């Protein structure tokens, strides 16, 4: 836990430096008044926390301070607590029911890190009988990457010929997984730009075919978000939820950006569970999302 907290704090340093630096500049200049609160709200928005979430945080902050003099560390602590209030409803554990197999469909735009996340999740659930389906049939590199993760985790990877029908591949892979009585099947999919209608239609087709193979599947439709995209992540959630029924999120690449606050915006606007967050390429750089830990690290405390 301590090691993860250290990685999380280090991973969010760009975001915490931007947000913390802005807050320090504001409160080093003057006392807390209406103008100061406006500036603080702007600092939160600049950190990609979003207009609606920032307004709620400032409202709660203003009501709690009650015109009392507070130090900069106290201000950061109060803001972290208000941010955690927004994040807490999204703190959920990824769980699987007794159905065999449990099907996890991983979706998202190009470069969000879906394949790597699947490999890391396969490692986390190594006590289960896990298999992977290489549903990104457009990129040979994606299939090879998934096979590397499969070898590393000693799990089966079901793949087909390059360019084959992704939906058909998923159907065949799930039928085999059911025969093998796998506990969990992770399905990788091609990276889809959310404004490409034909690609989102193909994703809808995959969902329909998965349901034919296993009637109550997919049990989890996880959208992998790249934190470096900032507020664009909200558009991705909206469109992918409509296309595939997204019911959970994984926020990745938090270490490569100063836009880590977008997770607060996404939580405030979507209320979807955030199961995991990623702060690096290492196999242990993906961990369950904890609201208090994230809020404190975002404020650099």
mmCIF file of C-alpha atoms in Angstrom:
data_model
loop_
_atom_site.group_PDB
_atom_site.id
_atom_site.type_symbol
_atom_site.label_atom_id
_atom_site.label_comp_id
_atom_site.label_asym_id
_atom_site.label_seq_id
_atom_site.Cartn_x
_atom_site.Cartn_y
_atom_site.Cartn_z
ATOM 1 C CA UNK A 1 0.000 0.000 0.000
ATOM 2 C CA UNK A 2 2.786 2.405 0.910
ATOM 3 C CA UNK A 3 4.615 1.615 -2.325
ATOM 4 C CA UNK A 4 1.457 2.267 -4.349
ATOM 5 C CA UNK A 5 0.815 5.554 -2.547
ATOM 6 C CA UNK A 6 4.356 6.624 -3.370
ATOM 7 C CA UNK A 7 3.825 5.734 -7.025
ATOM 8 C CA UNK A 8 0.469 7.504 -7.088
ATOM 9 C CA UNK A 9 1.895 10.662 -5.540
ATOM 10 C CA UNK A 10 4.823 10.630 -7.950
ATOM 11 C CA UNK A 11 2.551 9.837 -10.887
ATOM 12 C CA UNK A 12 0.256 12.758 -10.133
ATOM 13 C CA UNK A 13 3.115 15.203 -9.582
ATOM 14 C CA UNK A 14 2.514 17.115 -12.815
ATOM 15 C CA UNK A 15 -1.148 17.528 -11.911
ATOM 16 C CA UNK A 16 -0.496 18.382 -8.256
ATOM 17 C CA UNK A 17 2.237 20.866 -9.180
ATOM 18 C CA UNK A 18 -0.143 22.673 -11.515
ATOM 19 C CA UNK A 19 -3.068 22.710 -9.111
ATOM 20 C CA UNK A 20 -1.034 23.203 -5.935
ATOM 21 C CA UNK A 21 1.045 25.955 -7.507
ATOM 22 C CA UNK A 22 -2.053 27.812 -8.625
ATOM 23 C CA UNK A 23 -3.602 27.570 -5.173
ATOM 24 C CA UNK A 24 -0.407 28.754 -3.475
ATOM 25 C CA UNK A 25 -0.203 31.778 -5.760
ATOM 26 C CA UNK A 26 -3.773 32.742 -4.943
ATOM 27 C CA UNK A 27 -3.531 32.457 -1.182
ATOM 28 C CA UNK A 28 -0.101 33.989 -0.944
ATOM 29 C CA UNK A 29 -1.513 37.199 -2.418
ATOM 30 C CA UNK A 30 -4.521 37.939 -0.287
ATOM 31 C CA UNK A 31 -7.065 36.739 2.230
ATOM 32 C CA UNK A 32 -10.032 34.586 1.344
ATOM 33 C CA UNK A 33 -12.789 36.712 -0.150
ATOM 34 C CA UNK A 34 -15.194 36.485 -3.096
ATOM 35 C CA UNK A 35 -12.476 37.428 -5.597
ATOM 36 C CA UNK A 36 -10.142 34.837 -4.119
ATOM 37 C CA UNK A 37 -12.790 32.148 -4.407
ATOM 38 C CA UNK A 38 -13.318 33.079 -8.055
ATOM 39 C CA UNK A 39 -9.604 32.722 -8.680
ATOM 40 C CA UNK A 40 -9.576 29.399 -6.857
ATOM 41 C CA UNK A 41 -12.424 28.134 -9.010
ATOM 42 C CA UNK A 42 -10.472 29.154 -12.107
ATOM 43 C CA UNK A 43 -7.433 27.260 -10.800
ATOM 44 C CA UNK A 44 -9.538 24.116 -10.396
ATOM 45 C CA UNK A 45 -10.938 24.487 -13.909
ATOM 46 C CA UNK A 46 -7.440 25.041 -15.299
ATOM 47 C CA UNK A 47 -6.459 21.720 -13.686
ATOM 48 C CA UNK A 48 -9.170 20.012 -15.800
ATOM 49 C CA UNK A 49 -11.505 19.454 -12.863
ATOM 50 C CA UNK A 50 -14.304 20.938 -14.967
ATOM 51 C CA UNK A 51 -16.761 23.792 -14.487
ATOM 52 C CA UNK A 52 -19.552 21.927 -12.714
ATOM 53 C CA UNK A 53 -17.277 20.003 -10.341
ATOM 54 C CA UNK A 54 -15.204 23.113 -9.590
ATOM 55 C CA UNK A 55 -18.339 25.093 -8.741
ATOM 56 C CA UNK A 56 -19.492 22.393 -6.320
ATOM 57 C CA UNK A 57 -16.083 22.186 -4.664
ATOM 58 C CA UNK A 58 -15.909 25.957 -4.185
ATOM 59 C CA UNK A 59 -19.446 26.080 -2.821
ATOM 60 C CA UNK A 60 -18.630 23.446 -0.195
ATOM 61 C CA UNK A 61 -15.272 25.030 0.568
ATOM 62 C CA UNK A 62 -16.802 28.485 1.078
ATOM 63 C CA UNK A 63 -19.478 27.141 3.419
ATOM 64 C CA UNK A 64 -16.927 25.310 5.592
ATOM 65 C CA UNK A 65 -14.323 28.024 5.976
ATOM 66 C CA UNK A 66 -16.864 30.344 7.687
ATOM 67 C CA UNK A 67 -14.630 33.437 7.310
ATOM 68 C CA UNK A 68 -11.936 31.885 9.468
ATOM 69 C CA UNK A 69 -8.263 32.362 8.817
ATOM 70 C CA UNK A 70 -6.786 29.140 7.487
ATOM 71 C CA UNK A 71 -3.298 28.141 6.448
ATOM 72 C CA UNK A 72 -2.341 26.909 2.966
ATOM 73 C CA UNK A 73 -2.002 23.277 4.174
ATOM 74 C CA UNK A 74 -5.463 23.529 5.747
ATOM 75 C CA UNK A 75 -6.876 24.929 2.517
ATOM 76 C CA UNK A 76 -5.415 22.049 0.522
ATOM 77 C CA UNK A 77 -6.755 19.532 3.029
ATOM 78 C CA UNK A 78 -10.255 21.039 2.850
ATOM 79 C CA UNK A 79 -10.177 21.001 -0.946
ATOM 80 C CA UNK A 80 -8.992 17.380 -0.943
ATOM 81 C CA UNK A 81 -11.881 16.440 1.317
ATOM 82 C CA UNK A 82 -14.378 18.185 -0.981
ATOM 83 C CA UNK A 83 -12.890 16.489 -4.023
ATOM 84 C CA UNK A 84 -13.085 13.130 -2.253
ATOM 85 C CA UNK A 85 -16.807 13.685 -1.640
ATOM 86 C CA UNK A 86 -17.318 13.861 -5.404
ATOM 87 C CA UNK A 87 -15.103 10.845 -6.078
ATOM 88 C CA UNK A 88 -16.361 8.541 -3.319
ATOM 89 C CA UNK A 89 -19.509 7.261 -5.110
ATOM 90 C CA UNK A 90 -17.275 6.077 -7.974
ATOM 91 C CA UNK A 91 -14.993 4.037 -5.727
ATOM 92 C CA UNK A 92 -16.106 0.501 -6.525
ATOM 93 C CA UNK A 93 -14.401 -2.879 -6.572
ATOM 94 C CA UNK A 94 -14.404 -4.869 -9.819
ATOM 95 C CA UNK A 95 -16.250 -8.028 -8.881
ATOM 96 C CA UNK A 96 -17.380 -11.104 -10.768
ATOM 97 C CA UNK A 97 -20.478 -13.210 -10.280
ATOM 98 C CA UNK A 98 -20.766 -16.986 -10.284
ATOM 99 C CA UNK A 99 -21.344 -17.100 -14.039
ATOM 100 C CA UNK A 100 -18.673 -18.919 -16.035
ATOM 101 C CA UNK A 101 -17.190 -17.275 -17.892
ATOM 102 C CA UNK A 102 -17.423 -13.657 -16.743
ATOM 103 C CA UNK A 103 -16.882 -11.528 -19.853
ATOM 104 C CA UNK A 104 -15.054 -8.203 -19.716
ATOM 105 C CA UNK A 105 -15.164 -6.094 -22.877
ATOM 106 C CA UNK A 106 -12.385 -3.484 -22.957
ATOM 107 C CA UNK A 107 -13.042 -0.517 -25.236
ATOM 108 C CA UNK A 108 -11.635 2.930 -25.909
ATOM 109 C CA UNK A 109 -9.900 5.173 -28.413
ATOM 110 C CA UNK A 110 -6.539 4.557 -30.027
ATOM 111 C CA UNK A 111 -3.639 4.772 -27.613
ATOM 112 C CA UNK A 112 -5.650 4.629 -24.396
ATOM 113 C CA UNK A 113 -3.703 1.577 -23.222
ATOM 114 C CA UNK A 114 -6.419 -1.093 -23.422
ATOM 115 C CA UNK A 115 -4.144 -4.007 -24.279
ATOM 116 C CA UNK A 116 -1.678 -3.186 -21.518
ATOM 117 C CA UNK A 117 -4.490 -2.770 -18.992
ATOM 118 C CA UNK A 118 -5.876 -6.192 -19.929
ATOM 119 C CA UNK A 119 -2.449 -7.719 -19.344
ATOM 120 C CA UNK A 120 -2.193 -6.071 -15.938
ATOM 121 C CA UNK A 121 -5.703 -7.165 -14.955
ATOM 122 C CA UNK A 122 -4.935 -10.731 -16.015
ATOM 123 C CA UNK A 123 -2.021 -10.577 -13.598
ATOM 124 C CA UNK A 124 -4.218 -9.240 -10.790
ATOM 125 C CA UNK A 125 -6.714 -12.056 -11.245
ATOM 126 C CA UNK A 126 -4.110 -14.796 -11.636
ATOM 127 C CA UNK A 127 -5.874 -16.842 -8.968
ATOM 128 C CA UNK A 128 -8.729 -17.289 -11.485
ATOM 129 C CA UNK A 129 -8.789 -19.206 -14.743
ATOM 130 C CA UNK A 130 -8.357 -16.315 -17.175
ATOM 131 C CA UNK A 131 -8.271 -16.150 -20.962
ATOM 132 C CA UNK A 132 -7.848 -13.290 -23.435
ATOM 133 C CA UNK A 133 -9.435 -12.651 -26.827
ATOM 134 C CA UNK A 134 -7.463 -10.555 -29.323
ATOM 135 C CA UNK A 135 -10.410 -8.644 -30.778
ATOM 136 C CA UNK A 136 -8.239 -5.922 -32.286
ATOM 137 C CA UNK A 137 -7.870 -7.701 -35.604
ATOM 138 C CA UNK A 138 -6.737 -4.583 -37.477
ATOM 139 C CA UNK A 139 -3.327 -4.255 -35.845
ATOM 140 C CA UNK A 140 -0.950 -7.186 -35.806
ATOM 141 C CA UNK A 141 1.072 -5.354 -33.158
ATOM 142 C CA UNK A 142 -1.927 -5.376 -30.805
ATOM 143 C CA UNK A 143 -2.323 -9.143 -31.186
ATOM 144 C CA UNK A 144 1.374 -9.701 -30.572
ATOM 145 C CA UNK A 145 1.311 -7.425 -27.541
ATOM 146 C CA UNK A 146 -1.619 -9.347 -26.081
ATOM 147 C CA UNK A 147 0.183 -12.647 -26.714
ATOM 148 C CA UNK A 148 3.213 -11.320 -24.829
ATOM 149 C CA UNK A 149 0.980 -10.505 -21.880
ATOM 150 C CA UNK A 150 -0.633 -13.932 -22.211
ATOM 151 C CA UNK A 151 2.755 -15.641 -22.050
ATOM 152 C CA UNK A 152 3.802 -13.481 -19.119
ATOM 153 C CA UNK A 153 0.655 -14.373 -17.187
ATOM 154 C CA UNK A 154 0.473 -17.981 -18.418
ATOM 155 C CA UNK A 155 -3.023 -17.526 -19.836
ATOM 156 C CA UNK A 156 -4.594 -18.545 -23.146
ATOM 157 C CA UNK A 157 -4.932 -15.945 -25.919
ATOM 158 C CA UNK A 158 -7.549 -16.633 -28.582
ATOM 159 C CA UNK A 159 -6.694 -14.930 -31.873
ATOM 160 C CA UNK A 160 -7.508 -15.199 -35.576
ATOM 161 C CA UNK A 161 -6.131 -14.282 -38.958
ATOM 162 C CA UNK A 162 -5.121 -10.638 -39.478
ATOM 163 C CA UNK A 163 -8.116 -8.549 -40.528
ATOM 164 C CA UNK A 164 -10.674 -11.232 -39.698
ATOM 165 C CA UNK A 165 -14.152 -10.322 -38.493
ATOM 166 C CA UNK A 166 -13.751 -9.179 -34.898
ATOM 167 C CA UNK A 167 -17.301 -10.085 -33.857
ATOM 168 C CA UNK A 168 -16.985 -13.602 -35.257
ATOM 169 C CA UNK A 169 -13.657 -14.044 -33.507
ATOM 170 C CA UNK A 170 -15.204 -12.993 -30.191
ATOM 171 C CA UNK A 171 -18.053 -15.469 -30.688
ATOM 172 C CA UNK A 172 -15.694 -18.369 -31.337
ATOM 173 C CA UNK A 173 -13.384 -17.342 -28.498
ATOM 174 C CA UNK A 174 -16.217 -17.152 -25.991
ATOM 175 C CA UNK A 175 -17.599 -20.532 -27.035
ATOM 176 C CA UNK A 176 -14.197 -22.071 -26.434
ATOM 177 C CA UNK A 177 -13.846 -20.233 -23.110
ATOM 178 C CA UNK A 178 -17.221 -21.603 -22.020
ATOM 179 C CA UNK A 179 -16.158 -25.128 -22.932
ATOM 180 C CA UNK A 180 -12.936 -24.664 -20.966
ATOM 181 C CA UNK A 181 -14.962 -23.208 -18.065
ATOM 182 C CA UNK A 182 -12.762 -20.151 -17.815
ATOM 183 C CA UNK A 183 -13.641 -17.863 -14.931
ATOM 184 C CA UNK A 184 -12.878 -14.553 -16.670
ATOM 185 C CA UNK A 185 -12.461 -13.621 -20.334
ATOM 186 C CA UNK A 186 -10.994 -10.241 -21.258
ATOM 187 C CA UNK A 187 -11.774 -9.081 -24.801
ATOM 188 C CA UNK A 188 -9.437 -6.574 -26.403
ATOM 189 C CA UNK A 189 -10.936 -4.371 -29.132
ATOM 190 C CA UNK A 190 -9.600 -2.077 -31.815
ATOM 191 C CA UNK A 191 -9.006 1.530 -30.810
ATOM 192 C CA UNK A 192 -11.943 3.509 -32.067
ATOM 193 C CA UNK A 193 -12.166 7.230 -32.617
ATOM 194 C CA UNK A 194 -15.487 8.179 -31.087
ATOM 195 C CA UNK A 195 -16.501 10.296 -34.085
ATOM 196 C CA UNK A 196 -16.202 7.404 -36.555
ATOM 197 C CA UNK A 197 -19.727 6.073 -37.004
ATOM 198 C CA UNK A 198 -18.721 2.894 -38.819
ATOM 199 C CA UNK A 199 -16.308 1.903 -36.063
ATOM 200 C CA UNK A 200 -18.817 2.473 -33.252
ATOM 201 C CA UNK A 201 -21.354 0.474 -35.263
ATOM 202 C CA UNK A 202 -18.862 -2.378 -35.387
ATOM 203 C CA UNK A 203 -18.529 -2.157 -31.614
ATOM 204 C CA UNK A 204 -22.301 -2.467 -31.296
ATOM 205 C CA UNK A 205 -22.076 -5.572 -33.494
ATOM 206 C CA UNK A 206 -19.469 -7.103 -31.190
ATOM 207 C CA UNK A 207 -21.759 -6.541 -28.194
ATOM 208 C CA UNK A 208 -24.668 -8.227 -30.008
ATOM 209 C CA UNK A 209 -22.540 -11.227 -30.992
ATOM 210 C CA UNK A 210 -21.104 -11.551 -27.473
ATOM 211 C CA UNK A 211 -24.672 -11.708 -26.163
ATOM 212 C CA UNK A 212 -25.448 -14.504 -28.633
ATOM 213 C CA UNK A 213 -22.474 -16.502 -27.403
ATOM 214 C CA UNK A 214 -23.250 -15.938 -23.719
ATOM 215 C CA UNK A 215 -26.741 -14.458 -23.132
ATOM 216 C CA UNK A 216 -25.978 -12.272 -20.114
ATOM 217 C CA UNK A 217 -22.591 -11.085 -21.412
ATOM 218 C CA UNK A 218 -20.699 -8.820 -21.479
ATOM 219 C CA UNK A 219 -20.808 -8.596 -17.699
ATOM 220 C CA UNK A 220 -18.451 -5.620 -17.625
ATOM 221 C CA UNK A 221 -17.927 -3.072 -20.401
ATOM 222 C CA UNK A 222 -14.893 -1.098 -19.325
ATOM 223 C CA UNK A 223 -13.889 2.122 -21.030
ATOM 224 C CA UNK A 224 -10.179 2.813 -20.816
ATOM 225 C CA UNK A 225 -9.552 6.562 -20.697
ATOM 226 C CA UNK A 226 -6.247 8.270 -21.396
ATOM 227 C CA UNK A 227 -5.966 11.069 -18.838
ATOM 228 C CA UNK A 228 -3.842 13.150 -21.211
ATOM 229 C CA UNK A 229 -6.956 13.810 -23.333
ATOM 230 C CA UNK A 230 -8.382 16.068 -20.613
ATOM 231 C CA UNK A 231 -11.999 17.137 -20.987
ATOM 232 C CA UNK A 232 -12.332 15.140 -24.208
ATOM 233 C CA UNK A 233 -12.689 12.131 -21.917
ATOM 234 C CA UNK A 234 -16.258 13.224 -21.142
ATOM 235 C CA UNK A 235 -17.218 13.013 -24.805
ATOM 236 C CA UNK A 236 -15.671 9.563 -25.003
ATOM 237 C CA UNK A 237 -17.722 8.316 -22.056
ATOM 238 C CA UNK A 238 -20.957 9.654 -23.541
ATOM 239 C CA UNK A 239 -20.481 8.128 -27.001
ATOM 240 C CA UNK A 240 -19.050 4.795 -25.898
ATOM 241 C CA UNK A 241 -21.768 4.398 -23.275
ATOM 242 C CA UNK A 242 -24.382 4.838 -25.975
ATOM 243 C CA UNK A 243 -22.587 2.449 -28.326
ATOM 244 C CA UNK A 244 -21.699 -0.334 -25.921
ATOM 245 C CA UNK A 245 -23.333 0.266 -22.541
ATOM 246 C CA UNK A 246 -20.184 1.239 -20.654
ATOM 247 C CA UNK A 247 -20.616 0.362 -16.976
ATOM 248 C CA UNK A 248 -17.140 1.016 -15.596
ATOM 249 C CA UNK A 249 -14.013 3.082 -16.173
ATOM 250 C CA UNK A 250 -10.263 2.694 -15.999
ATOM 251 C CA UNK A 251 -8.312 5.950 -16.082
ATOM 252 C CA UNK A 252 -4.845 5.418 -17.477
ATOM 253 C CA UNK A 253 -1.642 7.415 -18.072
ATOM 254 C CA UNK A 254 -2.147 9.770 -15.141
ATOM 255 C CA UNK A 255 1.624 10.041 -14.809
ATOM 256 C CA UNK A 256 2.112 11.635 -18.216
ATOM 257 C CA UNK A 257 -0.064 14.686 -17.806
ATOM 258 C CA UNK A 258 -0.986 17.733 -15.732
ATOM 259 C CA UNK A 259 -4.648 16.958 -16.516
ATOM 260 C CA UNK A 260 -5.207 14.400 -13.768
ATOM 261 C CA UNK A 261 -8.072 16.521 -12.448
ATOM 262 C CA UNK A 262 -10.181 15.264 -15.332
ATOM 263 C CA UNK A 263 -10.961 12.187 -13.244
ATOM 264 C CA UNK A 264 -12.881 14.483 -10.869
ATOM 265 C CA UNK A 265 -14.820 15.937 -13.792
ATOM 266 C CA UNK A 266 -15.624 12.488 -15.183
ATOM 267 C CA UNK A 267 -16.755 11.248 -11.769
ATOM 268 C CA UNK A 268 -18.943 14.313 -11.223
ATOM 269 C CA UNK A 269 -20.582 14.151 -14.649
ATOM 270 C CA UNK A 270 -20.973 10.394 -15.229
ATOM 271 C CA UNK A 271 -21.179 8.786 -11.763
ATOM 272 C CA UNK A 272 -19.723 5.623 -13.323
ATOM 273 C CA UNK A 273 -17.539 3.318 -11.214
ATOM 274 C CA UNK A 274 -13.809 3.959 -11.578
ATOM 275 C CA UNK A 275 -12.307 0.550 -10.945
ATOM 276 C CA UNK A 276 -8.624 1.163 -11.584
ATOM 277 C CA UNK A 277 -6.194 3.973 -12.259
ATOM 278 C CA UNK A 278 -2.797 3.714 -13.926
ATOM 279 C CA UNK A 279 0.339 5.763 -13.304
ATOM 280 C CA UNK A 280 2.976 3.946 -15.344
ATOM 281 C CA UNK A 281 3.908 1.042 -17.594
ATOM 282 C CA UNK A 282 4.943 -1.369 -14.834
ATOM 283 C CA UNK A 283 2.761 -4.349 -14.010
ATOM 284 C CA UNK A 284 2.111 -2.903 -10.532
ATOM 285 C CA UNK A 285 1.390 0.625 -11.786
ATOM 286 C CA UNK A 286 -2.330 -0.140 -12.045
ATOM 287 C CA UNK A 287 -4.274 -0.209 -8.787
ATOM 288 C CA UNK A 288 -7.796 -0.028 -7.461
ATOM 289 C CA UNK A 289 -9.151 3.495 -7.331
ATOM 290 C CA UNK A 290 -9.436 4.983 -3.844
ATOM 291 C CA UNK A 291 -11.085 8.392 -3.597
ATOM 292 C CA UNK A 292 -9.211 9.652 -0.529
ATOM 293 C CA UNK A 293 -5.817 8.579 -1.873
ATOM 294 C CA UNK A 294 -6.406 10.183 -5.239
ATOM 295 C CA UNK A 295 -7.727 13.460 -3.805
ATOM 296 C CA UNK A 296 -4.790 13.818 -1.423
ATOM 297 C CA UNK A 297 -2.252 13.006 -4.138
ATOM 298 C CA UNK A 298 -3.914 15.455 -6.535
ATOM 299 C CA UNK A 299 -3.397 18.215 -3.969
ATOM 300 C CA UNK A 300 0.127 17.044 -3.196
ATOM 301 C CA UNK A 301 -0.568 16.258 0.449
#
